[in-house]
Short mmCIF file of C-alpha atoms and ligand atoms in Angstrom, two decimals:
data_model
loop_
_atom_site.label_atom_id
_atom_site.label_comp_id
_atom_site.label_asym_id
_atom_site.label_seq_id
_atom_site.Cartn_x
_atom_site.Cartn_y
_atom_site.Cartn_z
CA UNK A 1 -47.20 -54.41 -16.43
CA UNK A 2 -48.58 -57.75 -17.50
CA UNK A 3 -51.98 -56.17 -17.95
CA UNK A 4 -50.65 -53.51 -20.32
CA UNK A 5 -49.40 -56.12 -22.73
CA UNK A 6 -52.59 -58.14 -22.39
CA UNK A 7 -54.80 -55.08 -23.02
CA UNK A 8 -52.67 -54.08 -25.99
CA UNK A 9 -52.83 -57.58 -27.50
CA UNK A 10 -56.62 -57.75 -27.16
CA UNK A 11 -57.06 -54.47 -29.05
CA UNK A 12 -54.55 -55.48 -31.74
CA UNK A 13 -56.54 -58.68 -32.26
CA UNK A 14 -59.84 -56.82 -32.33
CA UNK A 15 -58.61 -54.61 -35.18
CA UNK A 16 -56.41 -57.17 -36.92
CA UNK A 17 -58.66 -57.40 -39.99
CA UNK A 18 -58.80 -53.58 -40.39
CA UNK A 19 -55.72 -53.25 -42.52
CA UNK A 20 -55.79 -49.49 -42.98
CA UNK A 21 -56.39 -48.64 -39.31
CA UNK A 22 -53.45 -47.52 -37.18
CA UNK A 23 -53.50 -47.74 -33.41
CA UNK A 24 -51.98 -44.74 -31.65
CA UNK A 25 -51.16 -45.88 -28.11
CA UNK A 26 -51.77 -42.80 -25.94
CA UNK A 27 -49.14 -42.71 -23.21
CA UNK A 28 -49.78 -39.34 -21.54
CA UNK A 29 -49.12 -39.33 -17.77
CA UNK A 30 -47.49 -42.80 -17.86
CA UNK A 31 -43.75 -43.25 -17.25
CA UNK A 32 -41.63 -45.04 -19.84
CA UNK A 33 -41.29 -48.26 -17.80
CA UNK A 34 -45.08 -48.65 -17.98
CA UNK A 35 -44.93 -48.25 -21.77
CA UNK A 36 -41.86 -50.38 -22.52
CA UNK A 37 -43.71 -53.72 -22.87
CA UNK A 38 -45.61 -52.23 -25.81
CA UNK A 39 -42.46 -50.68 -27.32
CA UNK A 40 -40.70 -54.04 -27.03
CA UNK A 41 -43.58 -55.68 -28.92
CA UNK A 42 -42.46 -53.56 -31.86
CA UNK A 43 -45.36 -51.11 -31.73
CA UNK A 44 -44.50 -47.83 -33.48
CA UNK A 45 -47.29 -45.26 -32.99
CA UNK A 46 -47.46 -43.44 -29.65
CA UNK A 47 -49.44 -40.35 -28.67
CA UNK A 48 -48.78 -37.60 -26.14
CA UNK A 49 -50.77 -34.45 -25.37
CA UNK A 50 -48.17 -32.23 -23.69
CA UNK A 51 -45.00 -31.00 -25.35
CA UNK A 52 -42.80 -30.74 -22.24
CA UNK A 53 -43.79 -34.18 -20.96
CA UNK A 54 -43.14 -35.72 -24.38
CA UNK A 55 -39.70 -34.12 -24.72
CA UNK A 56 -38.60 -35.51 -21.37
CA UNK A 57 -40.12 -38.95 -21.93
CA UNK A 58 -39.36 -39.67 -25.57
CA UNK A 59 -36.22 -37.87 -26.76
CA UNK A 60 -33.76 -40.63 -25.87
CA UNK A 61 -36.18 -43.58 -26.35
CA UNK A 62 -36.81 -42.40 -29.89
CA UNK A 63 -33.09 -42.62 -30.58
CA UNK A 64 -32.98 -46.17 -29.22
CA UNK A 65 -36.06 -47.16 -31.25
CA UNK A 66 -35.80 -45.16 -34.48
CA UNK A 67 -38.94 -46.76 -35.94
CA UNK A 68 -41.16 -45.09 -33.34
CA UNK A 69 -43.57 -42.46 -34.64
CA UNK A 70 -44.71 -39.88 -32.13
CA UNK A 71 -48.12 -38.21 -32.40
CA UNK A 72 -48.99 -34.90 -30.74
CA UNK A 73 -52.70 -35.14 -29.93
CA UNK A 74 -53.11 -32.20 -27.51
CA UNK A 75 -53.35 -28.45 -27.91
CA UNK A 76 -50.20 -26.91 -29.40
CA UNK A 77 -49.27 -23.35 -28.40
CA UNK A 78 -47.55 -21.40 -31.18
CA UNK A 79 -44.53 -20.62 -28.96
CA UNK A 80 -43.90 -24.37 -28.51
CA UNK A 81 -43.77 -25.29 -32.20
CA UNK A 82 -39.98 -24.93 -32.27
CA UNK A 83 -39.71 -27.73 -29.70
CA UNK A 84 -42.00 -30.24 -31.42
CA UNK A 85 -40.08 -30.61 -34.69
CA UNK A 86 -38.62 -33.08 -35.41
CA UNK A 87 -39.63 -35.02 -32.25
CA UNK A 88 -43.24 -35.42 -33.40
CA UNK A 89 -43.88 -37.12 -36.74
CA UNK A 90 -47.60 -36.31 -36.62
CA UNK A 91 -49.55 -33.37 -35.20
CA UNK A 92 -53.28 -34.07 -34.78
CA UNK A 93 -54.23 -30.68 -33.36
CA UNK A 94 -53.82 -28.07 -36.08
CA UNK A 95 -56.60 -25.67 -35.12
CA UNK A 96 -55.67 -22.12 -36.24
CA UNK A 97 -54.02 -20.27 -39.12
CA UNK A 98 -51.59 -18.72 -36.65
CA UNK A 99 -50.44 -22.22 -35.75
CA UNK A 100 -50.35 -23.22 -39.43
CA UNK A 101 -48.08 -20.26 -40.14
CA UNK A 102 -45.71 -21.18 -37.28
CA UNK A 103 -45.49 -24.83 -38.36
CA UNK A 104 -44.80 -23.65 -41.89
CA UNK A 105 -41.92 -21.47 -40.66
CA UNK A 106 -40.44 -24.24 -38.49
CA UNK A 107 -40.70 -27.00 -41.08
CA UNK A 108 -38.51 -24.90 -43.37
CA UNK A 109 -36.00 -24.12 -40.63
CA UNK A 110 -35.81 -27.75 -39.48
CA UNK A 111 -36.14 -29.20 -42.97
CA UNK A 112 -38.72 -31.63 -41.58
CA UNK A 113 -42.35 -31.82 -42.70
CA UNK A 114 -44.66 -33.32 -40.08
CA UNK A 115 -47.88 -35.05 -41.13
CA UNK A 116 -50.79 -32.92 -39.98
CA UNK A 117 -54.43 -33.39 -39.08
CA UNK A 118 -56.80 -30.43 -39.00
CA UNK A 119 -58.76 -30.62 -35.76
CA UNK A 120 -62.47 -30.11 -36.39
CA UNK A 121 -64.78 -28.75 -33.69
CA UNK A 122 -67.28 -31.37 -34.75
CA UNK A 123 -69.75 -30.77 -31.91
CA UNK A 124 -69.56 -26.99 -32.31
CA UNK A 125 -68.66 -26.69 -28.63
CA UNK A 126 -67.52 -23.21 -27.51
CA UNK A 127 -65.03 -24.60 -24.96
CA UNK A 128 -63.33 -26.93 -27.45
CA UNK A 129 -60.52 -26.28 -29.91
CA UNK A 130 -60.89 -26.99 -33.57
CA UNK A 131 -61.86 -25.36 -36.81
CA UNK A 132 -65.58 -24.73 -37.35
CA UNK A 133 -67.24 -27.10 -39.81
CA UNK A 134 -68.20 -24.29 -42.21
CA UNK A 135 -64.60 -23.04 -42.38
CA UNK A 136 -62.87 -26.36 -43.01
CA UNK A 137 -62.61 -26.10 -46.77
CA UNK A 138 -61.08 -22.61 -46.73
CA UNK A 139 -58.80 -23.52 -43.87
CA UNK A 140 -57.56 -26.59 -45.70
CA UNK A 141 -56.87 -24.62 -48.89
CA UNK A 142 -54.86 -21.99 -47.02
CA UNK A 143 -52.80 -24.64 -45.24
CA UNK A 144 -51.87 -26.33 -48.50
CA UNK A 145 -51.51 -23.35 -50.83
CA UNK A 146 -50.19 -20.57 -48.58
CA UNK A 147 -48.32 -22.57 -45.97
CA UNK A 148 -47.25 -25.67 -47.95
CA UNK A 149 -48.30 -27.96 -45.12
CA UNK A 150 -48.62 -31.72 -45.43
CA UNK A 151 -52.26 -32.16 -44.41
CA UNK A 152 -53.05 -35.88 -44.28
CA UNK A 153 -56.51 -35.74 -42.73
CA UNK A 154 -59.03 -34.48 -40.20
CA UNK A 155 -59.21 -35.14 -36.46
CA UNK A 156 -61.97 -34.74 -33.89
CA UNK A 157 -62.90 -35.23 -30.25
CA UNK A 158 -66.70 -35.55 -30.17
CA UNK A 159 -68.77 -34.22 -27.22
CA UNK A 160 -67.99 -36.60 -24.36
CA UNK A 161 -71.54 -37.04 -23.08
CA UNK A 162 -73.16 -37.91 -26.41
CA UNK A 163 -73.23 -40.83 -28.82
CA UNK A 164 -70.20 -40.37 -31.07
CA UNK A 165 -71.65 -42.04 -34.13
CA UNK A 166 -73.35 -39.04 -35.84
CA UNK A 167 -70.18 -36.96 -35.31
CA UNK A 168 -68.03 -39.69 -36.83
CA UNK A 169 -70.37 -39.91 -39.81
CA UNK A 170 -70.13 -36.15 -40.32
CA UNK A 171 -66.33 -36.38 -40.14
CA UNK A 172 -66.26 -38.94 -42.92
CA UNK A 173 -68.45 -36.71 -45.06
CA UNK A 174 -66.13 -33.71 -44.53
CA UNK A 175 -63.11 -35.88 -45.22
CA UNK A 176 -64.59 -37.24 -48.46
CA UNK A 177 -65.40 -33.71 -49.64
CA UNK A 178 -61.73 -32.75 -49.32
CA UNK A 179 -60.49 -36.04 -50.72
CA UNK A 180 -58.33 -36.65 -47.66
CA UNK A 181 -57.11 -40.16 -46.94
CA UNK A 182 -56.83 -40.21 -43.14
CA UNK A 183 -59.25 -39.62 -40.28
CA UNK A 184 -58.10 -39.47 -36.64
CA UNK A 185 -61.06 -40.36 -34.42
CA UNK A 186 -62.05 -42.87 -31.80
CA UNK A 187 -60.75 -43.30 -28.23
CA UNK A 188 -61.01 -46.06 -25.59
CA UNK A 189 -64.79 -45.96 -25.38
CA UNK A 190 -65.71 -45.59 -29.04
CA UNK A 191 -62.87 -46.78 -31.30
CA UNK A 192 -64.82 -49.66 -32.90
CA UNK A 193 -67.64 -47.29 -33.81
CA UNK A 194 -65.03 -44.86 -35.20
CA UNK A 195 -63.53 -47.60 -37.36
CA UNK A 196 -66.99 -48.51 -38.65
CA UNK A 197 -67.41 -44.87 -39.70
CA UNK A 198 -64.06 -44.75 -41.51
CA UNK A 199 -61.42 -43.85 -38.94
CA UNK A 200 -57.84 -44.69 -39.96
CA UNK A 201 -56.08 -43.54 -36.76
CA UNK A 202 -57.64 -44.52 -33.43
CA UNK A 203 -56.15 -42.94 -30.28
CA UNK A 204 -56.42 -45.33 -27.35
CA UNK A 205 -55.00 -44.64 -23.88
CA UNK A 206 -56.76 -45.93 -20.78
CA UNK A 207 -57.94 -49.18 -22.37
CA UNK A 208 -54.28 -50.13 -22.83
CA UNK A 209 -52.42 -48.45 -19.98
CA UNK A 210 -55.13 -48.23 -17.30
CA UNK A 211 -56.80 -45.30 -15.58
CA UNK A 212 -54.82 -42.07 -15.41
CA UNK A 213 -54.14 -40.69 -11.93
C1 PLP B 1 -56.18 -38.73 -23.76
C2 PLP B 1 -56.60 -38.65 -25.18
C3 PLP B 1 -56.96 -39.81 -25.89
C4 PLP B 1 -57.03 -41.18 -25.27
O1 PLP B 1 -58.14 -41.24 -24.40
P1 PLP B 1 -58.60 -42.63 -23.71
O2 PLP B 1 -60.03 -42.38 -23.40
O3 PLP B 1 -57.74 -42.80 -22.53
O4 PLP B 1 -58.42 -43.69 -24.71
C5 PLP B 1 -57.30 -39.66 -27.22
N1 PLP B 1 -57.26 -38.46 -27.84
C6 PLP B 1 -56.93 -37.34 -27.18
C7 PLP B 1 -56.92 -36.05 -27.92
C8 PLP B 1 -56.59 -37.39 -25.84
O5 PLP B 1 -56.24 -36.26 -25.20
#
């Protein structure tokens, strides 16, 4: 418990001069009592990767702490979209037009527009989700024009066994081409590099909360 707060404080200090960088504290697998020290510090941005887990963990806490912003960072199945609005303020994993269409439908029904990141398959890995690099521009246009989505930026998870830097650099280039303001990249092992390459949302889990079981 003590460690969580200590870890959190160290990272906050490390990034304290990066005014446009937001820290998303990734709380997947951890129970709320493990997370509470960080909530009580007044931290607002928290990330989860599973819809069901997030609903159970955050629905009532979010009412007690209305400033909290919840970020969905994991794969979103189209049949779950109706459960994620308005619980999640941000969705970092928009990866198909089918999903874009569903979010579009639900944001009208719920009268709530989440902030969205298009997930880019930056390493062109067959097993990973994300829009192909060559399709990003078209995908973005369709999201904005056809589906009226609030796309704030791009997100990626680089190949885990390689140096992230060239992927982060490529992300910044793609982001600049589309004139987008936010980039979601960087995790426990590479967030400083991500910030150096222009990340504005780092997603840090284990370095704050410890190893996941
Ligand atoms: C789990 C997860 C993170 C956090 O990973 P750590 O290495 O624990 O910091 C970041 N982004 C996504 C998409 C994740 O699933």
